[in-house]
Short mmCIF file of C-alpha atoms and ligand atoms in Angstrom, two decimals:
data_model
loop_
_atom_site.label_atom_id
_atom_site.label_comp_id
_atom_site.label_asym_id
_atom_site.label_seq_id
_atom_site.Cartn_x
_atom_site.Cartn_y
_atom_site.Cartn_z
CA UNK S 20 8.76 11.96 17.48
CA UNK S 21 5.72 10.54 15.84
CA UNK S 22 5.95 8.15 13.35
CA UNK S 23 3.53 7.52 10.47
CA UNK S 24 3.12 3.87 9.37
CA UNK S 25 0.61 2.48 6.94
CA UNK S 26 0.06 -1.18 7.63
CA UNK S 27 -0.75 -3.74 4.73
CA UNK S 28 -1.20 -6.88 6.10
CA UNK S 29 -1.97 -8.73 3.24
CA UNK S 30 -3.52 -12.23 2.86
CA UNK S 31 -2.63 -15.04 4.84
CA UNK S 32 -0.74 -14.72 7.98
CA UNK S 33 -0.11 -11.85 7.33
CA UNK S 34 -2.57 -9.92 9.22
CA UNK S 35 -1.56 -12.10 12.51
CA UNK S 36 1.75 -11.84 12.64
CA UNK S 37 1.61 -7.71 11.55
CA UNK S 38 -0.57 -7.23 14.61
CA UNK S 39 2.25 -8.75 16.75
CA UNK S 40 4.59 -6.46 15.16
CA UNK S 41 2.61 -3.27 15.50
CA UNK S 42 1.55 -4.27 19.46
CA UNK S 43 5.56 -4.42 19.83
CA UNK S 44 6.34 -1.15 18.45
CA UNK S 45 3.34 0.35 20.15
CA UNK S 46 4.93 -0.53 23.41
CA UNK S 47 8.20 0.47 22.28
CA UNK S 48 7.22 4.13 20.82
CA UNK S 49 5.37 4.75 24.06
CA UNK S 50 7.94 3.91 26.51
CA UNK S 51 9.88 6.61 24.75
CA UNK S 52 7.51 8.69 24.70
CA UNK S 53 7.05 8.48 21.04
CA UNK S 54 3.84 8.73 19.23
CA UNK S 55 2.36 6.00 16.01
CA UNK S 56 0.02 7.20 13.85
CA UNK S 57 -1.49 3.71 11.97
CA UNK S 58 -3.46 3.36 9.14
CA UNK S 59 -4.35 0.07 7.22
CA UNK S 60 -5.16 -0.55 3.85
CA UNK S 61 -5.45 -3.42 1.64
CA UNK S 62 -2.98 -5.38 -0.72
CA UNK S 63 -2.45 -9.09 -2.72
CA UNK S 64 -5.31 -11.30 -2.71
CA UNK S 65 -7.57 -9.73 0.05
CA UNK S 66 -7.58 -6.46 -2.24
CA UNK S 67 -8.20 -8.36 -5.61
CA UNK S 68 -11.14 -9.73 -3.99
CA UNK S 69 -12.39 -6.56 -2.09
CA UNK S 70 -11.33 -4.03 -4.96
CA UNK S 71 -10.89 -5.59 -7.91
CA UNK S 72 -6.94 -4.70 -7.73
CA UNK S 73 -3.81 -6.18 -6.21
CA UNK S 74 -2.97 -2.27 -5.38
CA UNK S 75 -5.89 0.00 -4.83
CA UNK S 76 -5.27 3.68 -5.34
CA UNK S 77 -5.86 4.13 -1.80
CA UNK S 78 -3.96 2.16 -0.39
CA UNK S 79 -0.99 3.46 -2.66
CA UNK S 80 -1.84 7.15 -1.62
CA UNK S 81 -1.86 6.31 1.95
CA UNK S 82 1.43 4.42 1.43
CA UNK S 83 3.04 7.26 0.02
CA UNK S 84 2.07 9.58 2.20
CA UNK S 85 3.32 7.77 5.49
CA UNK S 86 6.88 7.51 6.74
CA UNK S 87 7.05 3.68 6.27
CA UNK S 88 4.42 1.27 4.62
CA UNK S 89 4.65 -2.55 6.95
CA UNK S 90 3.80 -5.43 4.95
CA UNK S 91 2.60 -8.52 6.13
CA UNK S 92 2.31 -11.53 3.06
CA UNK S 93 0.33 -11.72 -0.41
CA UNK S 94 -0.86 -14.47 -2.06
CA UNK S 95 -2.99 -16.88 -2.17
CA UNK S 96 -4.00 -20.77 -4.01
CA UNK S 97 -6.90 -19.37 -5.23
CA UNK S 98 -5.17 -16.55 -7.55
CA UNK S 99 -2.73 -19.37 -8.71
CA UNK S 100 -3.96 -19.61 -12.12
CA UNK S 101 -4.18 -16.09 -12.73
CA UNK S 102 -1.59 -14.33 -15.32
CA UNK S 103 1.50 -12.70 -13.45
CA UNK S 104 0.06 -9.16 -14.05
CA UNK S 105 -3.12 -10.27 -12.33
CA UNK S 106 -2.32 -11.83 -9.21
CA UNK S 107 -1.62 -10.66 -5.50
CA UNK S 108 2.13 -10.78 -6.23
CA UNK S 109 1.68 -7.97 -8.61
CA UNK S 110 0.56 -5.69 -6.11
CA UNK S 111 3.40 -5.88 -3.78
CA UNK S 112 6.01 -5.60 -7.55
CA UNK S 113 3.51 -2.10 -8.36
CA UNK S 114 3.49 -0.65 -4.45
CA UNK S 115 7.52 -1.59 -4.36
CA UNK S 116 8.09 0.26 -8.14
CA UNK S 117 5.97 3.17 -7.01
CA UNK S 118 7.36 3.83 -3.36
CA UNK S 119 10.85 3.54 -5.50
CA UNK S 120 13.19 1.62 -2.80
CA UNK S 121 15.68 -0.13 -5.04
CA UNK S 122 17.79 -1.79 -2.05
CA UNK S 123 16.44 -4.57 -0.28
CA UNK S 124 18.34 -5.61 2.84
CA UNK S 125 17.76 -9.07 3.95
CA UNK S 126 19.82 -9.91 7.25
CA UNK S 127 20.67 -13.99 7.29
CA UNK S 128 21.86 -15.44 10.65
CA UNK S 129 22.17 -17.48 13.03
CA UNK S 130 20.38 -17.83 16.03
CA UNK S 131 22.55 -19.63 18.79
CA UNK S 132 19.42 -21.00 20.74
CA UNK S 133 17.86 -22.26 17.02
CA UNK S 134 21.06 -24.41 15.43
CA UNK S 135 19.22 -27.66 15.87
CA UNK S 136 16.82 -26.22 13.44
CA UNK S 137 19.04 -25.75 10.84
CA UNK S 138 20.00 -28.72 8.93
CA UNK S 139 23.56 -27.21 8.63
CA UNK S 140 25.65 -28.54 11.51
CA UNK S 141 26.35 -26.02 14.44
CA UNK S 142 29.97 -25.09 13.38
CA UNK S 143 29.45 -24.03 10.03
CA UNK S 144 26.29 -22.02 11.15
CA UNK S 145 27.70 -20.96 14.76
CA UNK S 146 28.04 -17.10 13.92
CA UNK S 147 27.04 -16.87 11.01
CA UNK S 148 25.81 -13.05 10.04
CA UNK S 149 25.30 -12.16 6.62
CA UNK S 150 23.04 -8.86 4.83
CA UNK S 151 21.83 -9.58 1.46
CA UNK S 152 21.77 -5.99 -0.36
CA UNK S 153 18.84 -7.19 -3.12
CA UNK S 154 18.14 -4.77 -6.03
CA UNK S 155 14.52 -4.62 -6.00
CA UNK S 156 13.46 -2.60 -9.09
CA UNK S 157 15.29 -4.18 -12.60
CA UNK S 158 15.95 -7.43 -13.43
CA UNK S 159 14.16 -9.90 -14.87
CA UNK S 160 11.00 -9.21 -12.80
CA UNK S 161 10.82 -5.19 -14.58
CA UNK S 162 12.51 -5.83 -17.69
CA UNK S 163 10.73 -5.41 -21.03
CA UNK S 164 9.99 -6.96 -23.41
CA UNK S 165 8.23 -9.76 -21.38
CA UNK S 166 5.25 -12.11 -23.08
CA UNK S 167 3.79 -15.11 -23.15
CA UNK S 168 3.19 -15.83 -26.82
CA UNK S 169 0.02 -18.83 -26.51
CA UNK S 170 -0.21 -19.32 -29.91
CA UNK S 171 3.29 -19.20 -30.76
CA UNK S 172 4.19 -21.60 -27.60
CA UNK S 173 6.79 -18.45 -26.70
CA UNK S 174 7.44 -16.99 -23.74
CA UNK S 175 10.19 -14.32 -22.70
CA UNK S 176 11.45 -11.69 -20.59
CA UNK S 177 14.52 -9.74 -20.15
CA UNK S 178 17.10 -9.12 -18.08
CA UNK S 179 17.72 -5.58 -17.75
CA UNK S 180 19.95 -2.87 -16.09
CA UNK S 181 21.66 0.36 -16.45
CA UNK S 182 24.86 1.43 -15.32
CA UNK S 183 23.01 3.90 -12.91
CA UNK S 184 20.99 1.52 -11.21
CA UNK S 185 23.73 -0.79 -10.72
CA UNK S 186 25.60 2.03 -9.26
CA UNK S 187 23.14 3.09 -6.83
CA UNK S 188 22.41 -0.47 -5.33
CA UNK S 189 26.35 -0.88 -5.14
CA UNK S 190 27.15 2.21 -3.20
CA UNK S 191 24.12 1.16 -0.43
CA UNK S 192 25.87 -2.30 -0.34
CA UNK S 193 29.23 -0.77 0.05
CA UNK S 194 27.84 1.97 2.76
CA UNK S 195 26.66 -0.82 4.80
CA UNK S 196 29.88 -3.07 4.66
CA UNK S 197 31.86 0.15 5.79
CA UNK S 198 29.58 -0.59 9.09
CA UNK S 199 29.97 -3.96 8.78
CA UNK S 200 33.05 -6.26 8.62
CA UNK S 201 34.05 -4.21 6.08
CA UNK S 202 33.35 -7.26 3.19
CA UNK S 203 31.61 -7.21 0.03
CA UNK S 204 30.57 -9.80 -2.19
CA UNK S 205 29.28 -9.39 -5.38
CA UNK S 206 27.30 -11.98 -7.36
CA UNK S 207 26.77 -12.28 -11.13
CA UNK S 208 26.87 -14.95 -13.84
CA UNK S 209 29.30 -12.86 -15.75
CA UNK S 210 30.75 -16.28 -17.28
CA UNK S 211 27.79 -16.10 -19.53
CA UNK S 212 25.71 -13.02 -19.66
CA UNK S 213 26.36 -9.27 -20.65
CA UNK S 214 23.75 -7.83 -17.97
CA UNK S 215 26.40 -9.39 -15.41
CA UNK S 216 29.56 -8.23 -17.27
CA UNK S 217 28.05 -4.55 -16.86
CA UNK S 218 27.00 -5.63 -13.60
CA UNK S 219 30.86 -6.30 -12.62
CA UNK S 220 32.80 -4.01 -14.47
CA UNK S 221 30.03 -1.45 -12.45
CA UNK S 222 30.74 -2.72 -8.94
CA UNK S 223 34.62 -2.71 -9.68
CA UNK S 224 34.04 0.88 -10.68
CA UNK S 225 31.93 1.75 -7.27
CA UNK S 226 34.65 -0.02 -5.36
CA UNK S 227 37.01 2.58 -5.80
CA UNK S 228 35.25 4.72 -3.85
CA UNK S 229 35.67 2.28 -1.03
CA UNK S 230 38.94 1.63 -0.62
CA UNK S 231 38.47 0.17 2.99
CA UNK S 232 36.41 -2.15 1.92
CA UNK S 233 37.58 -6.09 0.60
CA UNK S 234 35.25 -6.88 -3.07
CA UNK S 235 35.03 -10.60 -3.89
CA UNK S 236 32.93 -11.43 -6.99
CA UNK S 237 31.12 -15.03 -7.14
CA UNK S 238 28.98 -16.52 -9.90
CA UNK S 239 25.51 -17.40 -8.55
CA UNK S 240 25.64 -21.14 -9.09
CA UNK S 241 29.06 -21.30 -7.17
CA UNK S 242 27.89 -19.26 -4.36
CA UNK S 243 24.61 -20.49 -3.73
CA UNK S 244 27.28 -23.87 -2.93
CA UNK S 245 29.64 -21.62 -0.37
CA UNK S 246 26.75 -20.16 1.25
CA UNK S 247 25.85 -23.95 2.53
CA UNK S 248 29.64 -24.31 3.15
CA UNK S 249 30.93 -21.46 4.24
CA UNK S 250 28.24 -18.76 5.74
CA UNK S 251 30.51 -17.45 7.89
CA UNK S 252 33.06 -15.79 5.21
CA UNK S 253 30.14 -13.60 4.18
CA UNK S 254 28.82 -10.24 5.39
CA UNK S 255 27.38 -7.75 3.03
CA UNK S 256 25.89 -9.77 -0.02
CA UNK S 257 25.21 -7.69 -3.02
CA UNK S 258 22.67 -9.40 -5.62
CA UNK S 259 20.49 -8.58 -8.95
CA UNK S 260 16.92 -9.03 -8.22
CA UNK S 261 16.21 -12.56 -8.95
CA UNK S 262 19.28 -13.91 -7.57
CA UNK S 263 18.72 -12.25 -4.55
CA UNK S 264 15.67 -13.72 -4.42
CA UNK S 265 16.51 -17.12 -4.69
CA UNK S 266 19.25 -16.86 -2.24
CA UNK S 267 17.76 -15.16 0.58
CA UNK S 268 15.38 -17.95 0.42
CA UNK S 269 18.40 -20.38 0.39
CA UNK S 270 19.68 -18.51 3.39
CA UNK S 271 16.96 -19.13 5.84
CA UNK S 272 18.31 -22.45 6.19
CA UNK S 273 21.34 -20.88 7.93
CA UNK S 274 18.19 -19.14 10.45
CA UNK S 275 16.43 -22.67 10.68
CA UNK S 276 13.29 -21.00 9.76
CA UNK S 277 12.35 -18.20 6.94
CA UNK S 278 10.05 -17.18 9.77
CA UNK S 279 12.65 -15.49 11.51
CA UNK S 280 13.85 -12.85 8.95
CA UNK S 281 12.80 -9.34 8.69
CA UNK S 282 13.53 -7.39 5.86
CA UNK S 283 13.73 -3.47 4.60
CA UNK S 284 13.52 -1.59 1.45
CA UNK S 285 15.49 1.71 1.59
CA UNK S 286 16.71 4.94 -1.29
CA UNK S 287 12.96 5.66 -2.27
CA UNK S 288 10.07 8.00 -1.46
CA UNK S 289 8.94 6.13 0.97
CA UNK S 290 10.89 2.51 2.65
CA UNK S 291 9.20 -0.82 2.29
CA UNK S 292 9.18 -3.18 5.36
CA UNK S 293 7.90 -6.97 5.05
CA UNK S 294 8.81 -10.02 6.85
CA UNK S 295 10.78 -12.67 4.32
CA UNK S 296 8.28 -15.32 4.60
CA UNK S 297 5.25 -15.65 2.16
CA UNK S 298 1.37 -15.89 3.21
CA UNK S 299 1.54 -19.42 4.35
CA UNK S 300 -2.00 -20.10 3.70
CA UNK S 301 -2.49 -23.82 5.00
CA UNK S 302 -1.57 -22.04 8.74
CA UNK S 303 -3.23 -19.12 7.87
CA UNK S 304 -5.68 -17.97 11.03
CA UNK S 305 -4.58 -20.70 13.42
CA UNK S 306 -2.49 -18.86 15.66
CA UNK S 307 0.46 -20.77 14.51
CA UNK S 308 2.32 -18.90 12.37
CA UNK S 309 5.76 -17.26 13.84
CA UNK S 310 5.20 -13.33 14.39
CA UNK S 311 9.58 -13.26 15.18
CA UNK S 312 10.19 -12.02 11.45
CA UNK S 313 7.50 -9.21 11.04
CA UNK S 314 8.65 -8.33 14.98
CA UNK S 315 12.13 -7.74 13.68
CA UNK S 316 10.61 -5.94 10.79
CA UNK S 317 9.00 -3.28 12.53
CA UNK S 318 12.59 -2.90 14.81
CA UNK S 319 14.34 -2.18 10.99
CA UNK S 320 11.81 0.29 10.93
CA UNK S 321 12.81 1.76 13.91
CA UNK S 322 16.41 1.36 12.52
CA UNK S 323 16.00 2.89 8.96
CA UNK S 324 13.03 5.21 8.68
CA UNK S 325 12.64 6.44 12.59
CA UNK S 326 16.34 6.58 13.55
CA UNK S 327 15.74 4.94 17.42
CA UNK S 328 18.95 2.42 16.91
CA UNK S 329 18.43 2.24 20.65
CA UNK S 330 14.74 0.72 20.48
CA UNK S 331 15.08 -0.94 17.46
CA UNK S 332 18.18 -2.99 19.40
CA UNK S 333 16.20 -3.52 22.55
CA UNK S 334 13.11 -5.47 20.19
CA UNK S 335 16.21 -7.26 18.59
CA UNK S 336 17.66 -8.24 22.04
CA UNK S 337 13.92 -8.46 23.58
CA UNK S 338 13.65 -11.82 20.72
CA UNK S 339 17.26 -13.57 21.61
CA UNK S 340 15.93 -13.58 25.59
CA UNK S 341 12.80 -14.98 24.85
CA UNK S 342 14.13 -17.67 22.74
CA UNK S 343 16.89 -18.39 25.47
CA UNK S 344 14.22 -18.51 27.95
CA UNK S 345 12.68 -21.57 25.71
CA UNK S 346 9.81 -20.24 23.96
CA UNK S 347 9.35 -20.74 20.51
CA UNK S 348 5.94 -20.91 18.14
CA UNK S 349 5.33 -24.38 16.46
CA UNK S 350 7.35 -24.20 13.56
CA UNK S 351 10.50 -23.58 15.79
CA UNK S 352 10.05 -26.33 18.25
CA UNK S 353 8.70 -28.76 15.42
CA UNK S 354 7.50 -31.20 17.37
CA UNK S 355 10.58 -31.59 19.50
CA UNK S 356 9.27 -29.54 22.93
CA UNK S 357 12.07 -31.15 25.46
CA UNK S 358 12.92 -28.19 27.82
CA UNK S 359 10.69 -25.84 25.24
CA UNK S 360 7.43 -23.89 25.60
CA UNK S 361 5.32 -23.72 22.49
CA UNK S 362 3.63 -20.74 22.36
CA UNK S 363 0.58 -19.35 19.58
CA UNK S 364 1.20 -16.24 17.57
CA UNK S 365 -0.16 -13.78 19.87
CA UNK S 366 1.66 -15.47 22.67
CA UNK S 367 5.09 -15.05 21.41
CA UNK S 368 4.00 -11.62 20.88
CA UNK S 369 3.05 -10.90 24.41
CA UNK S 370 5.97 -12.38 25.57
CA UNK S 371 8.63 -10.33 22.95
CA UNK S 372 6.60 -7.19 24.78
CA UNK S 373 6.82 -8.20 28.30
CA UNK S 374 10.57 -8.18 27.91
CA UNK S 375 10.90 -5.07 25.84
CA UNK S 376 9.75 -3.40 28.70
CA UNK S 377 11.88 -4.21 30.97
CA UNK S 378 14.61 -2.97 28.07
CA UNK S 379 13.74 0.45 27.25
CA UNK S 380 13.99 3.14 29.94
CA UNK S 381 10.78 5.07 29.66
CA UNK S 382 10.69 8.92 28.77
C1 IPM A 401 10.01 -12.05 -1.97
C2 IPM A 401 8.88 -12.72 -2.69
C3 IPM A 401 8.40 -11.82 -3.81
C4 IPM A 401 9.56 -11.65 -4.76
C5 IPM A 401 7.14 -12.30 -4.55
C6 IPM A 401 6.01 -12.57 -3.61
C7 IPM A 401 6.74 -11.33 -5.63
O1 IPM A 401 9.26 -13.98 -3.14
O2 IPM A 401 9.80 -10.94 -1.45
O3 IPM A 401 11.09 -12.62 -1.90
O4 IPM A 401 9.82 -12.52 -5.60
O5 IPM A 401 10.23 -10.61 -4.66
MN1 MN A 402 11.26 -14.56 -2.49
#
């Protein structure tokens, strides 16, 4: 097959750890025989400075007219005091609204040869394996009215959704529990707002459809507790946009490090991949950031847009080796290298390709 995928680094590390991730799925799509057809274009900061824009009209043509757009970071301290509607981040919230992926999975777990860097304790991590199903498009962060009222010392926005895009997010979550552990869990702060009532009494509706799958419902503040606690009794973890957010962010502690998780944005035109981590700019361009996420990014692309479960697995197994083998970038060893190999970004990426080699039968 070939495969079409517009890279947008971004600012940051993102361009660094998006060339790792590219290199790896070179490899990969060769060895079976596969072609890639890249492109780059630019978004965030780097674009506001190039183009005048967060998201150039080029770079959203190109996007949707490949088979999967791969995202490295935005943002940057520089853009910090600019109005939301002006800065990188609004970029990556147009290029996500336009491509129209409303589902954003975000995988949490553990990695056996990382618990000492999670400040959880071994046996409540040890297995740990949990897919946040994020709505991407409503919410707070697309609801109108939204203002910031200077002379009035006012600001609002809202917290929006319909039925039908509560519906749609809920039968991806329960699609991907059926392959699963067959567990959903639902989260909402129904106890005091009406968005979350609909959001419930929507998801209760869905379930129906999937009767072989077990529905718990938590409030946000309670589970953002039992995902410390508990990780374990989770699998599929269906969220409104901002609390999804927040506790996908929470969950990296469960990983040790946010630089570890991939994620994908599927049911649009076109599906959105990008690493969980943000631009990092105080690492930026030292070769130390960790390229592990945006590698496991570009395997969910494999996964979700290309449809090679086989080579997506073998980049996903290609990671565990080299991290049993002791090699780990400097914000997984942190400073305790005992037995460990401390490798730069490009590095880790040679090494991830060396062994995904020796994984996929060629063509
Ligand atoms: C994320 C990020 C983004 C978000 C920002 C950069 C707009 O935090 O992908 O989690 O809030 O969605
Ligand atoms: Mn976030």
């Amino acid at each position: 097959m070939n495969l079409r995928i517009l890279v947008t680094a971004g600012d940051g590390i993102g361009p660094e750890v998006t060339n790792e991730a590219v290199k790896v799925l070179q490899e990969v799509m060769a060895l079976g025989g596969h072609t890639l057809t890249l492109d780059h274009k630019r978004i965030g900061g780097i674009a506001i400075t190039t183009d005048g824009t967060p998201l150039p009209a080029d770079t959203l043509a190109a996007a949707l007219a490949s088979d999967a757009v791969l995202l490295g970071a935005v943002g940057g301290n520089e853009f910090n005091a600019l109005p939301p509607d002006k800065r990188p981040e609004a970029g990556l919230l147009a290029i996500r609204s336009a491509l129209g992926g409303f589902a954003n999975l975000r995988p949490a777990f553990a990695f056996k040869e990382l618990a000492v860097n999670s400040p959880l304790r071994p046996e409540i991590i040890d297995g740990a394996d949990i897919l946040f199903v994020r709505e991407l498009l409503g919410g707070l962060y697309f609801g109108q009215p939204r203002q910031w009222d200077k002379a009035k010392g006012e600001a609002w926005n809202t917290m929006r959704y319909t039925r039908d895009e509560v519906v749609r997010v809920a039968r991806i979550a329960f699609q991907l529990a059926q392959k699963r552990r067959k567990k959903l869990c639902s989260v909402d702060k129904a106890n005091v707002l009406e968005v979350s009532q609909l959001w419930r009494a929507t998801v209760i509706e869905v379930a129906a459809e999937f009767p072989d799958v077990r529905l718990e419902h938590q409030y946000v503040d309670a589970m953002a507790m039992h995902l410390m606690n508990r990780p374990r009794d989770f699998d599929v973890v269906l969220t409104e946009n901002l609390f999804g957010d927040i506790l996908s962010d929470e969950s990296g502690v469960i990983t040790g490090s946010l630089g570890m998780l991939p994620s994908a944005t599927i049911g649009g035109k076109v599906n959105l991949y990008e690493p969980i981590h943000g631009s990092a700019p105080d690492i930026a361009g030292k070769g130390l950031a960790n390229p592990i996420g945006a590698i496991l990014t570009g395997a969910l692309i494999l996964r979700h847009t290309a449809g090679l479960e086989a080579e997506a697995a073998a980049i996903e197994t290609s990671v565990r080796k080299v991290l049993s083998q002791g090699f780990r970038t400097a914000d997984l060893a942190r400073g305790n290298t005992a037995g460990l190999a401390v490798l730069s970004t490009t590095e880790m990426g040679v090494k991830v390709r060396e062994t995904v080699k020796t994984m996929v039968v060629s063509a």
